[in-house]
Coordinates of C-alpha atoms in Angstrom, one line a residue:
X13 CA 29.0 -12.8 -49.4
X14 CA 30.8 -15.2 -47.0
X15 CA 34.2 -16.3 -48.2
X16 CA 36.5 -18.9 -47.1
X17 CA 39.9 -19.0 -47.4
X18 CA 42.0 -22.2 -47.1
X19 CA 45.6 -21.4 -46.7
X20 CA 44.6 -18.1 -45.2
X21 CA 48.1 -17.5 -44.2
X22 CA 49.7 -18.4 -46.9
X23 CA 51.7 -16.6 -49.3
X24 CA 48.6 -16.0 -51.5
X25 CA 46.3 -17.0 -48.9
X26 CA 47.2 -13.8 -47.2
X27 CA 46.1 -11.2 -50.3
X28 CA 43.3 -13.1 -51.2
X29 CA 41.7 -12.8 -47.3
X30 CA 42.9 -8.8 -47.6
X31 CA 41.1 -8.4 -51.1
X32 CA 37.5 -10.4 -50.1
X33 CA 37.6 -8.2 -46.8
X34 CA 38.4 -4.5 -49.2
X35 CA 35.2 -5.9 -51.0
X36 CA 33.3 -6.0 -48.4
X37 CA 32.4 -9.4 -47.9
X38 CA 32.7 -11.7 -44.7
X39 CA 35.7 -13.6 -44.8
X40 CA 37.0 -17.0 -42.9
X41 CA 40.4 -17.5 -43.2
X42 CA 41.4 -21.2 -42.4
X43 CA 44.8 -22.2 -41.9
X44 CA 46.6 -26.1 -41.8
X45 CA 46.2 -26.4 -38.7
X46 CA 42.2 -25.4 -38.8
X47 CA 41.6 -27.9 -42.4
X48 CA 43.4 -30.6 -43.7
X49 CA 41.8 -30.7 -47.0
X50 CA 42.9 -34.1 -48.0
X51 CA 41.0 -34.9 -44.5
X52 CA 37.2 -35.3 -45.7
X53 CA 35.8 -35.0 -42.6
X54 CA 38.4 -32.0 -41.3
X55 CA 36.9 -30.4 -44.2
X56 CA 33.6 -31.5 -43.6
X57 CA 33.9 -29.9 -39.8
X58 CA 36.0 -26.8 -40.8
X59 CA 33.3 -25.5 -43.7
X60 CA 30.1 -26.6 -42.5
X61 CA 31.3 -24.2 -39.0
X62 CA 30.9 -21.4 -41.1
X63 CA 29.2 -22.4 -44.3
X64 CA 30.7 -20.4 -46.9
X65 CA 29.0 -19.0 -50.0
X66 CA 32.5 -18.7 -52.1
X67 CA 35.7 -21.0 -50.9
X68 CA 38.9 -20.2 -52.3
X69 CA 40.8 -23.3 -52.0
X70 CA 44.6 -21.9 -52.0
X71 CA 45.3 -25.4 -49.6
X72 CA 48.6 -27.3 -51.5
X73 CA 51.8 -29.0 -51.4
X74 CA 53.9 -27.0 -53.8
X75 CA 57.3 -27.4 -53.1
X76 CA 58.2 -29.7 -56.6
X77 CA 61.4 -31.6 -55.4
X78 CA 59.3 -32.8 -52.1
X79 CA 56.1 -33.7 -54.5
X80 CA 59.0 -35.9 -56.9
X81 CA 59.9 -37.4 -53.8
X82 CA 56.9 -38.2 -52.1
X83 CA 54.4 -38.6 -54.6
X84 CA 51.9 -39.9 -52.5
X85 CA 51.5 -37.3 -50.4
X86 CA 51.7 -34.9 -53.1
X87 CA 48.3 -36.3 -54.1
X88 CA 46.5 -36.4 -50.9
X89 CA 47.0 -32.5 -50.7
X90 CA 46.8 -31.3 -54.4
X91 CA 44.1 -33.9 -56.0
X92 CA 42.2 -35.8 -53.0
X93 CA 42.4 -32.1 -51.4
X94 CA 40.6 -31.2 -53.7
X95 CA 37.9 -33.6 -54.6
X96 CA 37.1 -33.0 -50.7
X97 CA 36.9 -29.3 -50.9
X98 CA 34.6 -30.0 -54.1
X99 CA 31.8 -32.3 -52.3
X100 CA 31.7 -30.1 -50.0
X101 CA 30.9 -26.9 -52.6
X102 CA 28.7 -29.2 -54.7
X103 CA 26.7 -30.7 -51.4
X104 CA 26.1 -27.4 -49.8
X105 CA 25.6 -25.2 -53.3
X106 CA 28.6 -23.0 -52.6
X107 CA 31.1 -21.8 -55.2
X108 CA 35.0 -23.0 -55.2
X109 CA 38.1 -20.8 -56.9
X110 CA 40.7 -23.9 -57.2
X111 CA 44.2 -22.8 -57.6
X112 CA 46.2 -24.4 -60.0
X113 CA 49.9 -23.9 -62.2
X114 CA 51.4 -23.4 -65.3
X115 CA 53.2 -26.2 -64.2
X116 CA 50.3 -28.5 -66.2
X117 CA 52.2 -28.0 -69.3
X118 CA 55.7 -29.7 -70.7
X119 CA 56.6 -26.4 -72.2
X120 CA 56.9 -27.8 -75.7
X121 CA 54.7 -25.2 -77.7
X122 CA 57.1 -22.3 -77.2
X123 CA 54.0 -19.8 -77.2
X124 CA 51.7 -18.6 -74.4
X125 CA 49.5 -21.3 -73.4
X126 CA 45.5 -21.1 -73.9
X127 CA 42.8 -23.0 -71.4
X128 CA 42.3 -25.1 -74.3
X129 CA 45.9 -26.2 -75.1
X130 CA 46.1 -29.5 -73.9
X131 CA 48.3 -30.3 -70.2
X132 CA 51.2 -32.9 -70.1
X133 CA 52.7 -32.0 -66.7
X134 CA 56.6 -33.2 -66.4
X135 CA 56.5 -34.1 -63.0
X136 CA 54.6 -35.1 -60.0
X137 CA 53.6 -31.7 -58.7
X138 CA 52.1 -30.9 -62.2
X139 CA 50.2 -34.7 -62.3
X140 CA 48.8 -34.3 -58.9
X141 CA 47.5 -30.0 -59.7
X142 CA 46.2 -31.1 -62.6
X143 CA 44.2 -34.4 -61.2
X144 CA 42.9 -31.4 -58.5
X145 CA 41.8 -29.7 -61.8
X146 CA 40.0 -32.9 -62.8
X147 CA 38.3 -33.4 -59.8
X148 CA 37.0 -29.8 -59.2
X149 CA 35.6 -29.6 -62.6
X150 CA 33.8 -33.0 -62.7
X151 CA 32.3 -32.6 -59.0
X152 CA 31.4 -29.2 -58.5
X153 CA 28.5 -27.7 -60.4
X154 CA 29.7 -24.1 -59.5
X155 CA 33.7 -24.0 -59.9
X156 CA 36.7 -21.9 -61.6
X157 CA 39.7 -23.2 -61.9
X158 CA 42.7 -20.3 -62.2
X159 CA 46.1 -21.5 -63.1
X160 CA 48.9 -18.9 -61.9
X161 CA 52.7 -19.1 -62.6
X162 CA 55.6 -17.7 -60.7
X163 CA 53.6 -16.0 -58.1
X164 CA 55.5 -13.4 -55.3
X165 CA 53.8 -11.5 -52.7
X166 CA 54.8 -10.5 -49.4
X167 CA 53.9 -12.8 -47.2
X168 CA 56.7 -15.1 -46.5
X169 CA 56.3 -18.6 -48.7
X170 CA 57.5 -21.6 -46.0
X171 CA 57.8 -23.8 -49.1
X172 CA 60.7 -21.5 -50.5
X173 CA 62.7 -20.8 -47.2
X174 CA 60.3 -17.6 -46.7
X175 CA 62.0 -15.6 -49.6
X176 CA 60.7 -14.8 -52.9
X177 CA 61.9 -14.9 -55.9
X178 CA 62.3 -10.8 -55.6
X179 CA 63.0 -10.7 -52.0
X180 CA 66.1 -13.6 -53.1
X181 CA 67.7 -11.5 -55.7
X182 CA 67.1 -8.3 -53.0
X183 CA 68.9 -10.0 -50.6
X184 CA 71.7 -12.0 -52.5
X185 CA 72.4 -8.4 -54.4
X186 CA 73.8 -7.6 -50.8
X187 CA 75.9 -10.5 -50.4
X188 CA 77.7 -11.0 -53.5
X189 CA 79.1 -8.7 -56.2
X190 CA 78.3 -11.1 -59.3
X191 CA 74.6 -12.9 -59.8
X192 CA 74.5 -15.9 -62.4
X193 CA 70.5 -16.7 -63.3
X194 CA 68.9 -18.9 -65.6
X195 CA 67.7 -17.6 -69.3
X196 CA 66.7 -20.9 -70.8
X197 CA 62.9 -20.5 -68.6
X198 CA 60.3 -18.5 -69.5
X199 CA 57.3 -17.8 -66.8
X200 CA 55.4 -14.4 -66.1
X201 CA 55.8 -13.4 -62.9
X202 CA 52.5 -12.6 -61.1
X203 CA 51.9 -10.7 -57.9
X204 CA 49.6 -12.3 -55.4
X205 CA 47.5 -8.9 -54.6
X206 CA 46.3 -9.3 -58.4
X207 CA 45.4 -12.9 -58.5
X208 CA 43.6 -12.0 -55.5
X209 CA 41.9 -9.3 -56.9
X210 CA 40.8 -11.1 -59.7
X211 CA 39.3 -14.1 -57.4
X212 CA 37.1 -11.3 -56.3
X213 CA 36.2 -10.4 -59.7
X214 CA 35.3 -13.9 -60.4
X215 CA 33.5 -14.1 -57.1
X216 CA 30.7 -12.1 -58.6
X217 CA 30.4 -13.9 -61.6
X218 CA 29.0 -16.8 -63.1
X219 CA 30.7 -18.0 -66.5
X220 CA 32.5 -20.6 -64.4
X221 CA 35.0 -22.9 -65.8
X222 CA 38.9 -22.8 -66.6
X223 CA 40.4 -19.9 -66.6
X224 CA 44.6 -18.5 -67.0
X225 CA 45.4 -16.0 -64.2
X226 CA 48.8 -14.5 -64.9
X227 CA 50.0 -10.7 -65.2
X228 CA 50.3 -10.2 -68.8
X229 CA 53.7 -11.2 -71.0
X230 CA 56.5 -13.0 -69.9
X231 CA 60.6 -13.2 -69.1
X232 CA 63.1 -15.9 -68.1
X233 CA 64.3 -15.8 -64.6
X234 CA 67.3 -13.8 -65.9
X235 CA 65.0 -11.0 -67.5
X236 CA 62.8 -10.8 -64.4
X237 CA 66.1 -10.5 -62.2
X238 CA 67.5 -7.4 -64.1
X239 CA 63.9 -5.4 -64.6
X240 CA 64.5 -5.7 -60.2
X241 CA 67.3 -4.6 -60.2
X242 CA 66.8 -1.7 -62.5
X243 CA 63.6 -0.8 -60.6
X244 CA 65.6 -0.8 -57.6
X245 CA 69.1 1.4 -58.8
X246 CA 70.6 -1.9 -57.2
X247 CA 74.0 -2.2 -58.6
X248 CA 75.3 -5.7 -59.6
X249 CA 77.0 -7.3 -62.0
X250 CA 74.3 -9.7 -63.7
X251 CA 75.2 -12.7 -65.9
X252 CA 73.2 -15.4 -67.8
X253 CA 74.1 -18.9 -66.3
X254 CA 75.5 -20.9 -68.5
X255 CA 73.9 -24.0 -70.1
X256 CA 73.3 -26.7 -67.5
X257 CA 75.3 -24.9 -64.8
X258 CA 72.2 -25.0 -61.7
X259 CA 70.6 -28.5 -63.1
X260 CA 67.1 -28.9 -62.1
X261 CA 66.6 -31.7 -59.8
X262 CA 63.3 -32.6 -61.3
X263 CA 62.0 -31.5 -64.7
X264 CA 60.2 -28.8 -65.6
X265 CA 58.8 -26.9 -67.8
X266 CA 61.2 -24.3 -70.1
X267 CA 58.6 -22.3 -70.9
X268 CA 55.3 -22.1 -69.1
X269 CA 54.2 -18.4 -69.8
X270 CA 50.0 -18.4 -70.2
X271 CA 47.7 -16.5 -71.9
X272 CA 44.5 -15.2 -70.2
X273 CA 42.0 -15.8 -73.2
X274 CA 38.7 -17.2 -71.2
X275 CA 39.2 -14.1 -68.9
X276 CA 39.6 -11.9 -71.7
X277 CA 36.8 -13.0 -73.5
X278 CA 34.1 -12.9 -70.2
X279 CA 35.5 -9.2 -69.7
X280 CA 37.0 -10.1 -66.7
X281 CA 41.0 -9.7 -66.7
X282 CA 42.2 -7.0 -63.8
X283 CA 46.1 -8.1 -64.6
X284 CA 48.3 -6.0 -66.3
X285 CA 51.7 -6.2 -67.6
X286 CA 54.5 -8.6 -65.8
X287 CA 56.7 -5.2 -65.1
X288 CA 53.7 -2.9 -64.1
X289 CA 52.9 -5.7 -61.3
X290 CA 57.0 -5.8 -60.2
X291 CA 56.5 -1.9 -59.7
X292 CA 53.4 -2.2 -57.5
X293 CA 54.9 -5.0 -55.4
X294 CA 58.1 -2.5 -54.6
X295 CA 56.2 0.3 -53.7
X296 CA 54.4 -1.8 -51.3
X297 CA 57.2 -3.4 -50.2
X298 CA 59.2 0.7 -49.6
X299 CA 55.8 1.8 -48.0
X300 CA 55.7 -1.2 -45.4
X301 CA 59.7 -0.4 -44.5
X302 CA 60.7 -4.5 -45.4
X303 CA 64.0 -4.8 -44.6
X304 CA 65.9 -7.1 -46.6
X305 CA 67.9 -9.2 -43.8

């Protein structure tokens, strides 16, 4: 099928193009500068060039202390993004894969969250992906939604100074002899070559709706920084931050590990464990010769 891809060059953006074009299908990658989704007729011009049978809509601001401060904007991108994108799909009887975060919950429950757990987002990033959610779901006949949390792949993410969270600890491992990380959040780390091969998987199905998208389990940051290091013999002292010694700037959720029940029950899951995914991502990373700078 034809596929488009918003935020083609992004850090997801990036493996979901590569896993559409593995599969076969006809991809168009568009990038900012090609669709400004909160632009309804940008994305009216973009899409109707190529008319697309399957839009992944990977298009957002995500960066959570610019979406606090500049809430307005945040909403432009991440909700009247995609109520654009939506029309669009619903007009023209193509498909959209919305992308949305584990961010949509306050963290409370203390358990891995289900699709039918209900959101309280804790800040203005959550508010505005979740009012996207709302808006896909109620205009497009022919939508999934697929929450992700604590995503890393290797394309570079602008939004984070072009390091992730792996590539940080890789490269601050060189600098310093002692690492302090947080232990008091709990997320499940997700490679971006699986969510994209499960957008594919979902691509050629129809039980459309809400659906978790995360690599199975979970860790605090802490956890996920020493199962890195181990996997990479990289020597460092590692220590658990103390309470309230790197205060958040806005709040978040403490624990915001999901549970991929919908995906589970359509047969449809292609993640695996947190750590298997960590492993894939370094062999990768060896195979491609990244150097950490």
């Amino acid at each position: 099928m034809k596929v488009a891809v918003l935020g083609s060059n992004g850090q997801l953006g990036s493996d979901v193009c590569a896993a559409f074009l593995r599969n076969g299908d006809e991809v168009v990658g568009l990038t900012h500068s090609e669709i400004e989704v909160s632009s309804a007729p940008t994305v009216e011009r973009a899409l109707s060039a190529s008319m697309p049978e399957f839009i992944v809509n990977t298009a957002a601001m995500h960066h959570v202390e610019k979406c606090e401060a500049d809430p307005m904007n945040a909403f432009q991108a991440n909700a009247i993004g995609a109520k654009n994108v939506a029309m669009w799909a619903q007009r023209t009887g193509a498909t959209v894969a919305h992308i949305s975060t584990d961010y949509v919950f306050d963290g409370e429950k203390g358990a891995p969250y289900l699709e039918t757990d209900i959101a309280a987002p804790l800040n203005a990033y959550g508010i505005t992906k979740l009012a996207g959610e709302h808006f896909t779901a109620a205009i497009a006949a022919k939508y999934f939604v697929l929450r992700v949390s604590a995503i890393y792949g290797h394309q570079p993410c602008r939004a984070k100074g072009g390091l992730n969270f792996v590539e940080l600890m890789l490269k601050l491992s060189h600098e310093r002899d002692e690492l302090r990380v947080v232990d008091d959040e709990f997320v499940t780390p997700t490679p971006t070559v699986q969510i994209a091969e499960q957008l594919v998987a979902l691509s050629r199905s129809n039980d459309y709706g809400l659906y978790h998208g995360t690599a199975e389990g979970g860790c605090s940051w802490y956890e996920f920084a020493k199962e890195i290091f181990r996997a990479t013999d990289t020597v460092i002292r590692l220590e658990k931050a103390r309470p309230g010694e790197f205060p958040a700037k806005v709040p978040r959720p403490k624990y915001s590990v999901l549970e991929n029940r919908a995906l589970k029950t359509a047969q449809l899951n292609v993640f695996t464990d947190w750590r298997d995914g960590l492993r894939g991502y370094l062999r990768a990373r060896a195979e491609t010769a990244v150097v950490v700078p």
